[in-house]
DNA sequence: CATGGTTCTGCCAATGATTCGCAAATTATA
DNA sequence: TATAATTTGCGAATCATTGGCAGAACCATG
C-alpha cells in the first residue's frame, strides 16, 4: 500500500509548471490544461499541486488576493525574488542574505528564520 | 458629502488592534470584541479593517492559510519582522536593508521594490 | 433639542476558492 | 485479463469575504 502511480493528469500538470517559471494558481494551471486540450478536473489540479509541494518539488505561496500559487523549484536551499512585472521567479541563494540577517539581529534582536522570505521587485529583463 | 463619522464600533475595533501588537484576522478581532461584550457585526469588522488599511493606519498581510490579517503601525516607512512564536511585529527601518538590496541587484540584476517585504523568525523575547 | 441629510451598521444572501465523499476509471502487477 | 491499490471526476459542502439594502447612528443646523 501507499505506492505511487504515474498518471497522465499528473504529468500534464507538471508539464505546465515546468514550462512556466512563475507562480501559478490552480485556476491558471487548469486554464492552461484546457488550452492544451488536456482533460483534467480542477480537483485533480488542486490535489496534484498540493502533492508536489508536499514532496518538495514545488514551492507555494499565497498571493495578495489570498490565492495559493505554485512554482517548480530547481535548487534546494534558496528564497524567491519575484518580478512584479512578468512574475519571473529568481532563486536567491542564502549567502547574499547573511549580512542582512546579522544586521537585523544586531538592530532588533530579531533572529531571522531564513526559510520563509520572499522579495518583490523588477527582474533584470523588466527593469 | 464624504464626511467621516466617529462611531462606537470603529473605536472598539481600533482599540483591539492597538492593544494587540500583532497581525489579527477579522475573525480574531470579532472574537475579541465579543469577549469585551462589544456588539459589533462581522461585516463591520471587515469594513473597518479595510478602511484602516486604506487610510494607512494599519497594514495588512495574507497569512499562510490565505486569511487577511491586520496590524496597527506607528512609523511610516518600514517593513515587518514577524515573530513565529508570539506573533510580535517588529518594525524594521529601511536602512539596514540597503546592503542586502545592493547585493541582490549585483548578483541577480534584481531591483528590489523595498515596500513589500516581510521577515519571519523569533523576536528578542522569544529566542 | 428636534430635524434632515449623510454615513454607518446589521442582517442575510451571494460569491469564489478550496476541500470532501464517493463511485467509477486508471494503474501496476501477476 | 483479473485483481487490488490508487487516482480521478463530479457535485456537494465549507469557509472567508463581499454586496445589497433597510434601518440606525451621527452631527451640523435651526
Tab-separated table of C-alpha atoms (C1' of nucleotides) in Angstrom:
chain	number	residue	atom	x	y	z
A	1	UNK	CA	0.000	0.000	0.000
A	2	UNK	CA	0.947	3.639	-0.322
A	3	UNK	CA	2.512	3.155	-3.714
A	4	UNK	CA	2.737	5.910	-6.251
A	5	UNK	CA	1.126	5.854	-9.656
A	6	UNK	CA	2.430	7.785	-12.640
A	7	UNK	CA	-0.659	9.142	-14.337
A	8	UNK	CA	-1.403	11.246	-17.343
A	9	UNK	CA	-3.054	14.116	-15.410
A	10	UNK	CA	-0.073	14.411	-13.079
A	11	UNK	CA	2.399	14.511	-15.904
A	12	UNK	CA	0.344	17.135	-17.740
A	13	UNK	CA	0.157	19.343	-14.679
A	14	UNK	CA	3.904	19.065	-14.021
A	15	UNK	CA	4.490	19.913	-17.664
A	16	UNK	CA	2.611	23.178	-17.336
A	17	UNK	CA	4.536	24.134	-14.215
A	18	UNK	CA	7.877	23.296	-15.782
A	19	UNK	CA	7.212	25.354	-18.873
A	20	UNK	CA	6.143	28.471	-16.938
A	21	UNK	CA	8.744	29.635	-14.484
A	22	UNK	CA	6.409	31.660	-12.331
A	23	UNK	CA	3.847	31.222	-9.590
A	24	UNK	CA	0.570	29.847	-10.963
A	25	UNK	CA	-2.742	29.391	-9.185
A	26	UNK	CA	-4.778	26.211	-9.504
A	27	UNK	CA	-7.197	28.053	-11.764
A	28	UNK	CA	-4.364	29.234	-14.014
A	29	UNK	CA	-2.985	25.721	-14.307
A	30	UNK	CA	-6.489	24.482	-15.067
A	31	UNK	CA	-6.947	27.025	-17.854
A	32	UNK	CA	-3.544	26.150	-19.288
A	33	UNK	CA	-4.584	22.492	-19.329
A	34	UNK	CA	-7.745	23.334	-21.204
A	35	UNK	CA	-5.803	25.328	-23.771
A	36	UNK	CA	-3.591	22.268	-24.231
A	37	UNK	CA	-6.723	20.118	-24.767
A	38	UNK	CA	-5.882	18.118	-21.646
A	39	UNK	CA	-8.983	16.877	-19.856
A	40	UNK	CA	-8.101	17.172	-16.164
A	41	UNK	CA	-10.515	18.181	-13.448
A	42	UNK	CA	-9.955	21.161	-11.190
A	43	UNK	CA	-9.999	18.861	-8.178
A	44	UNK	CA	-7.090	16.913	-9.587
A	45	UNK	CA	-5.200	20.133	-10.190
A	46	UNK	CA	-5.633	21.103	-6.543
A	47	UNK	CA	-4.615	17.669	-5.321
A	48	UNK	CA	-1.609	17.419	-7.583
A	49	UNK	CA	-0.283	20.871	-6.759
A	50	UNK	CA	-0.539	20.157	-3.070
A	51	UNK	CA	1.168	16.836	-3.584
A	52	UNK	CA	4.068	18.441	-5.456
A	53	UNK	CA	4.534	20.872	-2.600
A	54	UNK	CA	4.441	18.079	-0.034
A	55	UNK	CA	7.156	16.249	-1.948
A	56	UNK	CA	9.254	19.409	-2.072
A	57	UNK	CA	9.181	19.541	-5.865
A	58	UNK	CA	7.223	22.782	-5.907
A	59	UNK	CA	7.009	25.670	-3.522
A	60	UNK	CA	3.841	27.562	-2.861
A	61	UNK	CA	2.898	30.998	-1.738
A	62	UNK	CA	-0.321	32.843	-1.047
A	63	UNK	CA	-0.677	35.852	-3.302
A	64	UNK	CA	-2.131	39.252	-2.443
A	65	UNK	CA	-5.670	38.058	-3.035
A	66	UNK	CA	-5.250	35.061	-0.801
A	67	UNK	CA	-4.983	32.511	-3.600
A	68	UNK	CA	-2.471	29.692	-3.378
A	69	UNK	CA	0.125	29.700	-6.159
A	70	UNK	CA	2.824	27.207	-7.061
A	71	UNK	CA	6.142	27.126	-8.843
A	72	UNK	CA	8.625	24.344	-9.610
A	73	UNK	CA	11.990	24.982	-7.978
A	74	UNK	CA	15.316	23.577	-9.046
A	75	UNK	CA	17.792	24.207	-6.254
A	76	UNK	CA	17.043	23.228	-2.699
A	77	UNK	CA	18.196	25.940	-0.319
A	78	UNK	CA	17.035	29.287	-1.532
A	79	UNK	CA	14.499	32.104	-1.492
A	80	UNK	CA	12.475	33.710	-4.219
A	81	UNK	CA	12.737	37.132	-5.756
A	82	UNK	CA	9.513	37.691	-7.672
A	83	UNK	CA	9.251	40.172	-10.534
A	84	UNK	CA	6.230	42.415	-10.198
A	85	UNK	CA	6.059	42.894	-13.940
A	86	UNK	CA	6.404	39.455	-15.518
A	87	UNK	CA	6.121	37.212	-12.494
A	88	UNK	CA	9.515	35.692	-13.156
A	89	UNK	CA	10.910	33.868	-10.137
A	90	UNK	CA	14.592	34.298	-9.404
A	91	UNK	CA	16.063	31.797	-6.987
A	92	UNK	CA	18.231	33.610	-4.481
A	93	UNK	CA	20.941	31.672	-2.663
A	94	UNK	CA	21.176	32.161	1.075
A	95	UNK	CA	24.686	33.617	1.002
A	96	UNK	CA	23.923	37.210	-0.020
A	97	UNK	CA	21.451	37.442	2.820
A	98	UNK	CA	23.768	36.800	5.686
A	99	UNK	CA	24.841	40.391	6.045
A	100	UNK	CA	21.253	41.465	6.326
A	101	UNK	CA	20.431	38.733	8.788
A	102	UNK	CA	23.256	39.882	11.035
A	103	UNK	CA	22.120	43.493	10.871
A	104	UNK	CA	18.560	42.558	11.782
A	105	UNK	CA	19.776	40.655	14.795
A	106	UNK	CA	22.058	43.478	15.909
A	107	UNK	CA	19.430	46.208	15.477
A	108	UNK	CA	16.339	44.446	16.748
A	109	UNK	CA	17.494	41.280	18.495
A	110	UNK	CA	15.448	39.542	15.852
A	111	UNK	CA	16.699	36.131	14.783
A	112	UNK	CA	15.692	35.509	11.225
A	113	UNK	CA	14.283	32.185	10.184
A	114	UNK	CA	15.855	32.334	6.784
A	115	UNK	CA	13.414	29.863	5.258
A	116	UNK	CA	10.327	31.936	4.807
A	117	UNK	CA	11.179	35.057	2.913
A	118	UNK	CA	10.223	36.374	-0.437
A	119	UNK	CA	11.198	39.532	-2.226
A	120	UNK	CA	9.388	41.587	-4.793
A	121	UNK	CA	10.708	43.993	-7.358
A	122	UNK	CA	11.626	44.047	-11.028
A	123	UNK	CA	13.844	41.434	-12.578
A	124	UNK	CA	16.797	42.193	-14.827
A	125	UNK	CA	14.720	41.895	-18.001
A	126	UNK	CA	11.833	44.073	-16.816
A	127	UNK	CA	13.881	46.913	-15.436
B	1	UNK	CA	-20.634	64.582	1.413
B	2	UNK	CA	-17.842	62.144	2.135
B	3	UNK	CA	-17.560	63.181	5.742
B	4	UNK	CA	-16.251	60.852	8.375
B	5	UNK	CA	-18.185	59.716	11.407
B	6	UNK	CA	-16.607	58.714	14.685
B	7	UNK	CA	-18.593	55.705	15.813
B	8	UNK	CA	-18.526	53.322	18.702
B	9	UNK	CA	-17.861	50.178	16.603
B	10	UNK	CA	-14.902	51.804	14.886
B	11	UNK	CA	-13.379	52.928	18.139
B	12	UNK	CA	-13.843	49.483	19.659
B	13	UNK	CA	-12.164	47.793	16.717
B	14	UNK	CA	-9.222	50.210	16.759
B	15	UNK	CA	-8.926	49.617	20.489
B	16	UNK	CA	-8.462	45.897	19.957
B	17	UNK	CA	-5.819	46.453	17.307
B	18	UNK	CA	-3.940	48.955	19.426
B	19	UNK	CA	-3.825	46.687	22.431
B	20	UNK	CA	-2.533	43.668	20.481
B	21	UNK	CA	0.639	44.403	18.593
B	22	UNK	CA	0.353	41.549	16.168
B	23	UNK	CA	-1.443	40.615	12.973
B	24	UNK	CA	-5.091	39.739	13.633
B	25	UNK	CA	-7.674	38.324	11.262
B	26	UNK	CA	-11.203	39.712	11.027
B	27	UNK	CA	-12.463	36.661	12.886
B	28	UNK	CA	-9.942	37.178	15.691
B	29	UNK	CA	-10.930	40.815	16.058
B	30	UNK	CA	-14.557	39.741	16.089
B	31	UNK	CA	-13.956	37.206	18.862
B	32	UNK	CA	-12.008	39.788	20.862
B	33	UNK	CA	-14.966	42.175	20.526
B	34	UNK	CA	-17.328	39.530	21.820
B	35	UNK	CA	-15.081	38.815	24.788
B	36	UNK	CA	-15.181	42.555	25.529
B	37	UNK	CA	-19.000	42.471	25.350
B	38	UNK	CA	-18.934	44.812	22.356
B	39	UNK	CA	-21.805	44.169	19.968
B	40	UNK	CA	-20.283	44.714	16.516
B	41	UNK	CA	-21.126	42.691	13.429
B	42	UNK	CA	-18.543	40.757	11.472
B	43	UNK	CA	-19.347	42.820	8.382
B	44	UNK	CA	-18.411	45.975	10.229
B	45	UNK	CA	-15.165	44.387	11.333
B	46	UNK	CA	-14.283	43.597	7.719
B	47	UNK	CA	-15.235	47.071	6.555
B	48	UNK	CA	-13.397	48.838	9.326
B	49	UNK	CA	-10.200	46.848	8.935
B	50	UNK	CA	-10.161	47.544	5.229
B	51	UNK	CA	-10.813	51.189	5.911
B	52	UNK	CA	-7.907	51.426	8.352
B	53	UNK	CA	-5.626	49.918	5.754
B	54	UNK	CA	-6.854	52.324	3.086
B	55	UNK	CA	-6.106	55.231	5.397
B	56	UNK	CA	-2.626	53.861	6.060
B	57	UNK	CA	-3.285	53.437	9.755
B	58	UNK	CA	-2.979	49.680	9.587
B	59	UNK	CA	-1.057	47.367	7.341
B	60	UNK	CA	-2.371	44.034	6.190
B	61	UNK	CA	-0.914	40.761	5.097
B	62	UNK	CA	-2.279	37.442	3.914
B	63	UNK	CA	-1.244	34.641	6.236
B	64	UNK	CA	-0.289	31.072	5.325
B	65	UNK	CA	-3.912	29.968	5.188
B	66	UNK	CA	-4.875	32.805	2.894
B	67	UNK	CA	-6.653	34.869	5.540
B	68	UNK	CA	-6.234	38.624	5.617
B	69	UNK	CA	-4.675	39.934	8.837
B	70	UNK	CA	-4.132	43.454	10.095
B	71	UNK	CA	-1.844	45.324	12.468
B	72	UNK	CA	-1.631	48.959	13.535
B	73	UNK	CA	1.669	50.540	12.553
B	74	UNK	CA	3.295	53.553	14.132
B	75	UNK	CA	6.125	54.647	11.846
B	76	UNK	CA	5.572	55.246	8.180
B	77	UNK	CA	8.461	53.846	6.155
B	78	UNK	CA	9.275	50.388	7.318
B	79	UNK	CA	8.926	46.638	6.984
B	80	UNK	CA	7.792	43.986	9.388
B	81	UNK	CA	9.736	41.266	11.142
B	82	UNK	CA	7.156	38.819	12.474
B	83	UNK	CA	7.909	36.501	15.377
B	84	UNK	CA	6.888	32.927	14.639
B	85	UNK	CA	6.376	32.230	18.308
B	86	UNK	CA	4.359	35.108	19.717
B	87	UNK	CA	3.369	36.946	16.558
B	88	UNK	CA	5.027	40.112	17.743
B	89	UNK	CA	5.616	42.581	14.926
B	90	UNK	CA	8.906	44.433	14.890
B	91	UNK	CA	9.039	47.476	12.643
B	92	UNK	CA	12.254	47.426	10.659
B	93	UNK	CA	13.605	50.671	9.241
B	94	UNK	CA	14.733	50.638	5.641
B	95	UNK	CA	18.361	51.486	6.418
B	96	UNK	CA	19.653	48.068	7.493
B	97	UNK	CA	18.322	46.609	4.282
B	98	UNK	CA	20.284	48.658	1.824
B	99	UNK	CA	23.292	46.396	1.854
B	100	UNK	CA	21.130	43.449	1.036
B	101	UNK	CA	19.314	45.309	-1.685
B	102	UNK	CA	22.617	46.153	-3.338
B	103	UNK	CA	23.784	42.564	-3.169
B	104	UNK	CA	20.577	41.291	-4.747
B	105	UNK	CA	20.971	43.704	-7.612
B	106	UNK	CA	24.619	42.823	-8.121
B	107	UNK	CA	24.048	39.066	-8.023
B	108	UNK	CA	20.798	38.762	-9.920
B	109	UNK	CA	20.173	42.079	-11.618
B	110	UNK	CA	17.060	42.161	-9.469
B	111	UNK	CA	15.874	45.586	-8.389
B	112	UNK	CA	14.086	45.295	-5.112
B	113	UNK	CA	10.833	47.101	-4.549
B	114	UNK	CA	11.579	47.698	-0.910
B	115	UNK	CA	7.933	48.141	0.025
B	116	UNK	CA	6.647	44.618	0.004
B	117	UNK	CA	8.827	42.524	2.227
B	118	UNK	CA	8.239	40.721	5.424
B	119	UNK	CA	10.546	38.650	7.539
B	120	UNK	CA	9.864	35.768	9.857
B	121	UNK	CA	11.852	34.455	12.770
B	122	UNK	CA	11.976	34.728	16.523
B	123	UNK	CA	11.917	38.041	18.298
B	124	UNK	CA	14.315	39.034	21.070
B	125	UNK	CA	11.935	37.874	23.792
B	126	UNK	CA	11.128	34.501	22.250
B	127	UNK	CA	14.678	33.472	21.409
C	1	DC	C1'	-33.357	69.538	21.494
C	2	DA	C1'	-35.922	68.430	17.087
C	3	DT	C1'	-34.858	67.988	12.007
C	4	DG	C1'	-32.762	66.191	7.965
C	5	DG	C1'	-29.277	64.668	5.037
C	6	DT	C1'	-25.303	61.857	5.141
C	7	DT	C1'	-22.793	57.982	6.703
C	8	DC	C1'	-22.681	53.620	9.184
C	9	DT	C1'	-24.382	49.222	10.739
C	10	DG	C1'	-26.531	44.724	10.826
C	11	DC	C1'	-28.554	41.140	8.504
C	12	DC	C1'	-28.569	37.891	5.035
C	13	DA	C1'	-27.759	36.313	0.561
C	14	DA	C1'	-24.106	35.722	-2.965
C	15	DT	C1'	-19.500	34.800	-4.363
C	16	DG	C1'	-15.310	32.301	-5.104
C	17	DA	C1'	-11.504	29.452	-3.789
C	18	DT	C1'	-10.748	25.182	-1.716
C	19	DT	C1'	-11.940	20.635	0.300
C	20	DC	C1'	-14.611	16.337	0.864
C	21	DG	C1'	-17.097	11.995	-0.111
C	22	DC	C1'	-17.719	8.508	-3.026
C	23	DA	C1'	-18.412	5.730	-7.208
C	24	DA	C1'	-16.123	4.891	-11.469
C	25	DA	C1'	-11.784	4.796	-14.007
C	26	DT	C1'	-6.869	4.052	-14.189
C	27	DT	C1'	-2.547	1.893	-12.917
C	28	DA	C1'	0.673	-1.741	-11.664
C	29	DT	C1'	1.352	-6.435	-11.197
C	30	DA	C1'	0.738	-11.173	-11.652
D	1	DT	C1'	-7.056	-10.400	-18.423
D	2	DA	C1'	-8.062	-10.465	-13.261
D	3	DT	C1'	-7.080	-8.152	-9.004
D	4	DA	C1'	-6.045	-4.874	-5.606
D	5	DA	C1'	-4.418	-0.358	-4.757
D	6	DT	C1'	-4.511	4.323	-6.177
D	7	DT	C1'	-6.328	8.196	-8.626
D	8	DT	C1'	-9.870	10.753	-10.869
D	9	DG	C1'	-14.104	13.353	-11.699
D	10	DC	C1'	-18.236	15.032	-10.131
D	11	DG	C1'	-21.070	17.514	-7.169
D	12	DA	C1'	-21.988	18.972	-2.677
D	13	DA	C1'	-20.081	21.225	1.447
D	14	DT	C1'	-17.120	24.656	3.646
D	15	DC	C1'	-15.343	28.953	4.845
D	16	DA	C1'	-13.594	33.652	4.328
D	17	DT	C1'	-15.084	37.633	2.172
D	18	DT	C1'	-18.236	40.870	-0.309
D	19	DG	C1'	-22.637	43.089	-1.758
D	20	DG	C1'	-27.368	44.899	-1.328
D	21	DC	C1'	-30.411	47.187	1.295
D	22	DA	C1'	-33.412	48.848	5.095
D	23	DG	C1'	-32.994	50.827	9.409
D	24	DA	C1'	-29.965	53.113	12.990
D	25	DA	C1'	-26.479	56.407	14.295
D	26	DC	C1'	-24.174	60.718	13.634
D	27	DC	C1'	-23.822	65.654	13.610
D	28	DA	C1'	-24.446	70.376	11.781
D	29	DT	C1'	-28.030	73.482	11.888
D	30	DG	C1'	-32.204	75.995	13.263
